Amino acid sequence: QVQLVESGGGSVQAGGSLRLSCAASGSTFRIDANPMGWYRQAPGNQRELVASIRTGGSTYYADSVKGRFTISRDNAKNTLYLEMNSLKSEDTAVYYCNRDRRWGPLWLWGQGTQVTVSS
């Protein structure tokens, strides 16, 4: 089983930045062997994929975050990151990491990390 622990959220003003981390663990888990994604869920909305990174390093971004968010990983630390710049109020949500659901089944969700952007 894979365990996912997100951190790094907080409250920021619009235009600010945050860096989210996702520590992944499991008996044989390797973050670079799985296509990983960052998701977010705002109140009343479905959980949406906002960024992903494939095993080869290619990345995907939702149009709403393209040019502002950057996904990366540290293979040695088995950790996924999301650098978020130029934050907007509409980025307010709970952020989660998991496998990119387009490439395989999801693992159990972590607790997520809250991001609140005030205008």
XYZ file of N, CA and C in Angstrom:
357
model
N 0.855 -1.197 0.000
C 0.000 0.000 0.000
C 0.891 1.247 0.000
N 0.424 2.267 -0.688
C 1.164 3.523 -0.784
C 0.552 4.529 0.176
N 1.406 5.210 0.926
C 0.956 6.273 1.827
C 1.387 7.618 1.248
N 0.468 8.569 1.300
C 0.707 9.899 0.736
C 0.461 10.947 1.816
N 1.433 11.822 2.026
C 1.296 12.866 3.037
C 1.627 14.207 2.393
N 0.606 15.046 2.282
C 0.772 16.365 1.672
C 1.056 17.406 2.749
N 1.822 18.425 2.381
C 2.118 19.519 3.304
C 2.476 20.763 2.508
N 2.583 21.888 3.218
C 3.028 23.118 2.589
C 1.943 24.134 2.291
N 0.695 23.772 2.538
C -0.381 24.710 2.284
C -0.371 25.857 3.283
N -1.254 26.812 3.061
C -1.343 27.953 3.949
C -2.247 29.013 3.363
N -2.211 30.173 4.005
C -3.009 31.313 3.558
C -2.082 32.376 2.996
N -2.366 32.828 1.795
C -1.546 33.833 1.142
C -2.438 34.858 0.452
N -1.839 35.992 0.173
C -2.536 37.016 -0.602
C -2.452 36.658 -2.084
N -3.399 37.156 -2.843
C -3.350 36.972 -4.292
C -2.028 37.504 -4.829
N -1.460 36.752 -5.753
C -0.153 37.104 -6.300
C 1.003 36.435 -5.589
N 0.718 35.820 -4.465
C 1.752 35.170 -3.686
C 2.099 33.789 -4.203
N 2.982 33.126 -3.462
C 3.486 31.821 -3.867
C 3.459 30.842 -2.709
N 3.348 29.577 -3.053
C 3.450 28.486 -2.091
C 4.116 27.302 -2.771
N 4.761 26.463 -1.973
C 5.333 25.225 -2.491
C 4.773 24.063 -1.692
N 4.065 23.198 -2.367
C 3.483 22.028 -1.745
C 4.418 20.839 -1.892
N 4.376 19.964 -0.890
C 5.155 18.734 -0.929
C 4.247 17.545 -0.702
N 4.623 16.422 -1.282
C 3.899 15.172 -1.088
C 4.936 14.083 -0.851
N 4.996 13.610 0.371
C 5.898 12.514 0.708
C 5.173 11.203 0.487
N 5.734 10.378 -0.378
C 5.106 9.105 -0.725
C 5.951 7.956 -0.191
N 5.300 6.943 0.325
C 6.032 5.806 0.854
C 5.258 4.520 0.639
N 5.969 3.421 0.663
C 5.415 2.099 0.482
C 6.583 1.149 0.381
N 6.329 -0.113 0.587
C 7.436 -1.056 0.715
C 8.338 -1.073 -0.521
N 7.748 -0.982 -1.702
C 8.572 -1.000 -2.916
C 8.300 0.211 -3.795
N 7.672 1.209 -3.230
C 7.237 2.347 -4.032
C 8.401 3.216 -4.452
N 8.392 3.619 -5.725
C 9.341 4.585 -6.260
C 8.555 5.644 -7.012
N 8.757 6.870 -6.635
C 7.961 7.936 -7.223
C 8.259 8.091 -8.704
N 9.474 7.802 -9.134
C 9.810 7.984 -10.542
C 9.326 6.820 -11.404
N 8.752 5.810 -10.782
C 8.211 4.670 -11.527
C 6.711 4.777 -11.716
N 6.131 5.904 -11.272
C 4.688 6.088 -11.355
C 4.356 7.472 -11.897
N 3.368 7.572 -12.768
C 2.914 8.892 -13.178
C 2.142 9.531 -12.036
N 2.626 10.674 -11.567
C 2.076 11.297 -10.366
C 1.353 12.591 -10.702
N 0.355 12.901 -9.893
C -0.398 14.115 -10.144
C -0.746 14.869 -8.882
N -0.988 16.149 -9.068
C -1.567 16.981 -8.023
C -3.017 17.274 -8.401
N -3.882 17.119 -7.425
C -5.303 17.364 -7.593
C -5.711 18.452 -6.610
N -6.864 19.060 -6.883
C -7.419 19.987 -5.912
C -8.929 19.872 -5.900
N -9.488 20.203 -4.751
C -10.940 20.174 -4.598
C -11.383 21.378 -3.800
N -12.156 22.227 -4.453
C -12.748 23.380 -3.795
C -14.141 22.992 -3.311
N -14.668 23.681 -2.305
C -15.996 23.356 -1.788
C -17.049 23.367 -2.897
N -17.818 22.282 -2.959
C -18.871 22.184 -3.949
C -18.410 21.736 -5.317
N -17.109 21.536 -5.474
C -16.568 21.122 -6.774
C -16.024 19.708 -6.718
N -15.875 19.112 -7.890
C -15.235 17.801 -7.964
C -13.724 17.957 -7.841
N -13.086 16.887 -7.450
C -11.635 16.887 -7.384
C -11.090 16.868 -8.810
N -10.194 17.805 -9.095
C -9.682 17.923 -10.450
C -8.160 17.778 -10.471
N -7.679 17.200 -11.555
C -6.242 17.075 -11.770
C -5.728 18.406 -12.292
N -4.727 18.968 -11.615
C -4.194 20.259 -12.069
C -2.801 20.141 -12.681
N -2.049 19.103 -12.306
C -0.707 18.941 -12.854
C -0.281 17.487 -12.688
N 0.523 17.014 -13.608
C 1.044 15.662 -13.475
C 2.420 15.570 -14.103
N 3.149 14.538 -13.683
C 4.477 14.284 -14.230
C 4.589 12.793 -14.492
N 4.949 12.458 -15.710
C 5.053 11.053 -16.083
C 6.431 10.505 -15.714
N 6.575 9.202 -15.841
C 7.830 8.574 -15.429
C 9.018 9.143 -16.197
N 8.816 9.496 -17.444
C 9.903 10.052 -18.249
C 10.167 11.521 -17.990
N 9.305 12.146 -17.195
C 9.512 13.543 -16.840
C 8.626 14.537 -17.569
N 7.870 14.063 -18.551
C 6.985 14.993 -19.248
C 5.866 15.426 -18.305
N 5.415 16.652 -18.491
C 4.445 17.226 -17.567
C 3.165 17.641 -18.278
N 2.130 17.710 -17.486
C 0.808 18.179 -17.944
C 0.313 19.203 -16.942
N -0.339 20.248 -17.467
C -0.968 21.248 -16.612
C -2.353 21.570 -17.128
N -3.281 21.699 -16.213
C -4.596 22.189 -16.589
C -4.456 23.630 -17.076
N -5.323 24.017 -17.968
C -5.251 25.368 -18.525
C -5.298 26.435 -17.436
N -6.032 26.163 -16.386
C -6.233 27.150 -15.327
C -4.960 27.459 -14.550
N -3.955 26.572 -14.622
C -2.732 26.776 -13.849
C -1.493 26.873 -14.725
N -1.655 26.659 -16.005
C -0.519 26.660 -16.920
C 0.216 27.988 -16.852
N 1.529 27.905 -16.743
C 2.358 29.110 -16.663
C 2.532 29.638 -15.257
N 1.775 29.116 -14.301
C 1.868 29.581 -12.916
C 2.337 28.479 -11.965
N 1.976 27.245 -12.249
C 2.330 26.110 -11.395
C 3.408 25.274 -12.072
N 4.283 24.684 -11.250
C 5.317 23.788 -11.756
C 5.363 22.540 -10.891
N 5.234 21.392 -11.521
C 5.316 20.118 -10.809
C 6.728 19.569 -10.974
N 7.236 18.966 -9.903
C 8.559 18.354 -9.961
C 8.621 17.237 -8.933
N 9.714 16.493 -8.955
C 9.857 15.405 -7.978
C 11.321 15.264 -7.608
N 11.530 14.729 -6.421
C 12.871 14.373 -5.945
C 12.870 12.865 -5.765
N 13.499 12.174 -6.682
C 13.451 10.713 -6.658
C 14.103 10.139 -5.401
N 15.182 10.744 -4.962
C 15.886 10.233 -3.791
C 15.027 10.336 -2.529
N 14.199 11.373 -2.485
C 13.341 11.571 -1.314
C 11.942 11.011 -1.510
N 11.667 10.462 -2.694
C 10.320 9.966 -2.987
C 9.272 11.047 -2.699
N 9.563 12.251 -3.125
C 8.710 13.397 -2.826
C 8.329 14.142 -4.096
N 7.068 14.504 -4.153
C 6.499 15.259 -5.268
C 6.288 16.692 -4.794
N 6.505 17.646 -5.691
C 6.346 19.060 -5.332
C 5.400 19.757 -6.301
N 4.802 20.830 -5.824
C 4.036 21.717 -6.684
C 4.385 23.143 -6.291
N 5.097 23.819 -7.161
C 5.428 25.222 -6.963
C 4.290 26.042 -7.562
N 3.691 26.885 -6.742
C 2.534 27.664 -7.179
C 2.864 29.149 -7.075
N 2.840 29.833 -8.196
C 3.127 31.261 -8.241
C 1.918 32.024 -8.767
N 1.951 33.332 -8.561
C 0.858 34.197 -9.043
C -0.499 33.631 -8.643
N -0.619 33.282 -7.395
C -1.845 32.624 -6.925
C -3.044 33.551 -7.031
N -4.181 32.930 -7.337
C -5.443 33.645 -7.482
C -6.435 33.097 -6.473
N -7.477 33.852 -6.207
C -8.485 33.398 -5.249
C -9.118 32.089 -5.703
N -9.226 31.892 -7.000
C -9.826 30.651 -7.502
C -8.926 29.424 -7.328
N -7.694 29.635 -6.869
C -6.827 28.499 -6.546
C -7.108 27.951 -5.153
N -7.955 28.622 -4.409
C -8.310 28.164 -3.066
C -8.962 26.796 -3.129
N -8.386 25.836 -2.414
C -8.858 24.457 -2.446
C -8.001 23.623 -1.500
N -8.427 22.384 -1.300
C -7.571 21.397 -0.653
C -6.814 20.678 -1.769
N -5.518 20.578 -1.616
C -4.658 19.975 -2.632
C -4.206 18.587 -2.175
N -4.259 17.642 -3.105
C -3.900 16.252 -2.851
C -2.926 15.773 -3.932
N -2.139 14.786 -3.585
C -1.337 14.105 -4.594
C -1.798 12.655 -4.688
N -1.568 12.060 -5.825
C -1.926 10.667 -6.065
C -1.365 10.277 -7.421
N -1.576 9.058 -7.806
C -1.222 8.657 -9.156
C -2.071 9.467 -10.126
N -1.504 9.787 -11.286
C -2.292 10.392 -12.361
C -3.333 9.360 -12.791
N -4.589 9.661 -12.537
C -5.652 8.680 -12.721
C -5.855 8.282 -14.176
N -5.275 9.019 -15.091
C -5.391 8.652 -16.503
C -4.509 7.447 -16.836
N -3.619 7.086 -15.921
C -2.635 6.044 -16.201
C -2.719 4.853 -15.253
N -3.730 4.826 -14.391
C -3.860 3.684 -13.504
C -4.737 4.011 -12.324
N -5.040 3.009 -11.524
C -5.937 3.226 -10.382
C -5.300 4.111 -9.320
N -6.150 4.822 -8.615
C -5.698 5.699 -7.550
C -5.385 4.899 -6.292
N -4.454 5.428 -5.510
C -4.204 4.907 -4.173
C -5.126 5.592 -3.171
N -5.079 5.162 -1.931
C -5.861 5.801 -0.888
C -5.413 7.257 -0.770
N -6.377 8.166 -0.697
C -6.034 9.583 -0.606
C -5.413 9.930 0.744
N -4.508 10.890 0.728
C -3.993 11.450 1.965
C -4.963 12.472 2.518
N -4.505 13.214 3.510
C -5.389 14.180 4.159
C -5.479 15.484 3.384
N -4.560 15.686 2.454
C -4.556 16.912 1.684
C -3.966 18.072 2.466
N -3.757 19.185 1.768
C -3.248 20.393 2.407
C -4.048 21.587 1.879
N -4.524 22.412 2.802
C -5.411 23.517 2.447
C -4.608 24.710 1.920
N -5.043 25.240 0.801
C -4.488 26.469 0.235
C -5.607 27.495 0.179
N -5.389 28.630 0.809
C -6.381 29.701 0.816
C -5.734 30.968 0.279
N -6.319 31.511 -0.773
C -5.786 32.718 -1.402
C -6.807 33.828 -1.247
N -6.403 34.894 -0.611
C -7.314 36.019 -0.394
C -6.959 37.155 -1.349
N -8.018 37.813 -1.822
C -7.805 38.889 -2.804
C -7.804 40.243 -2.116
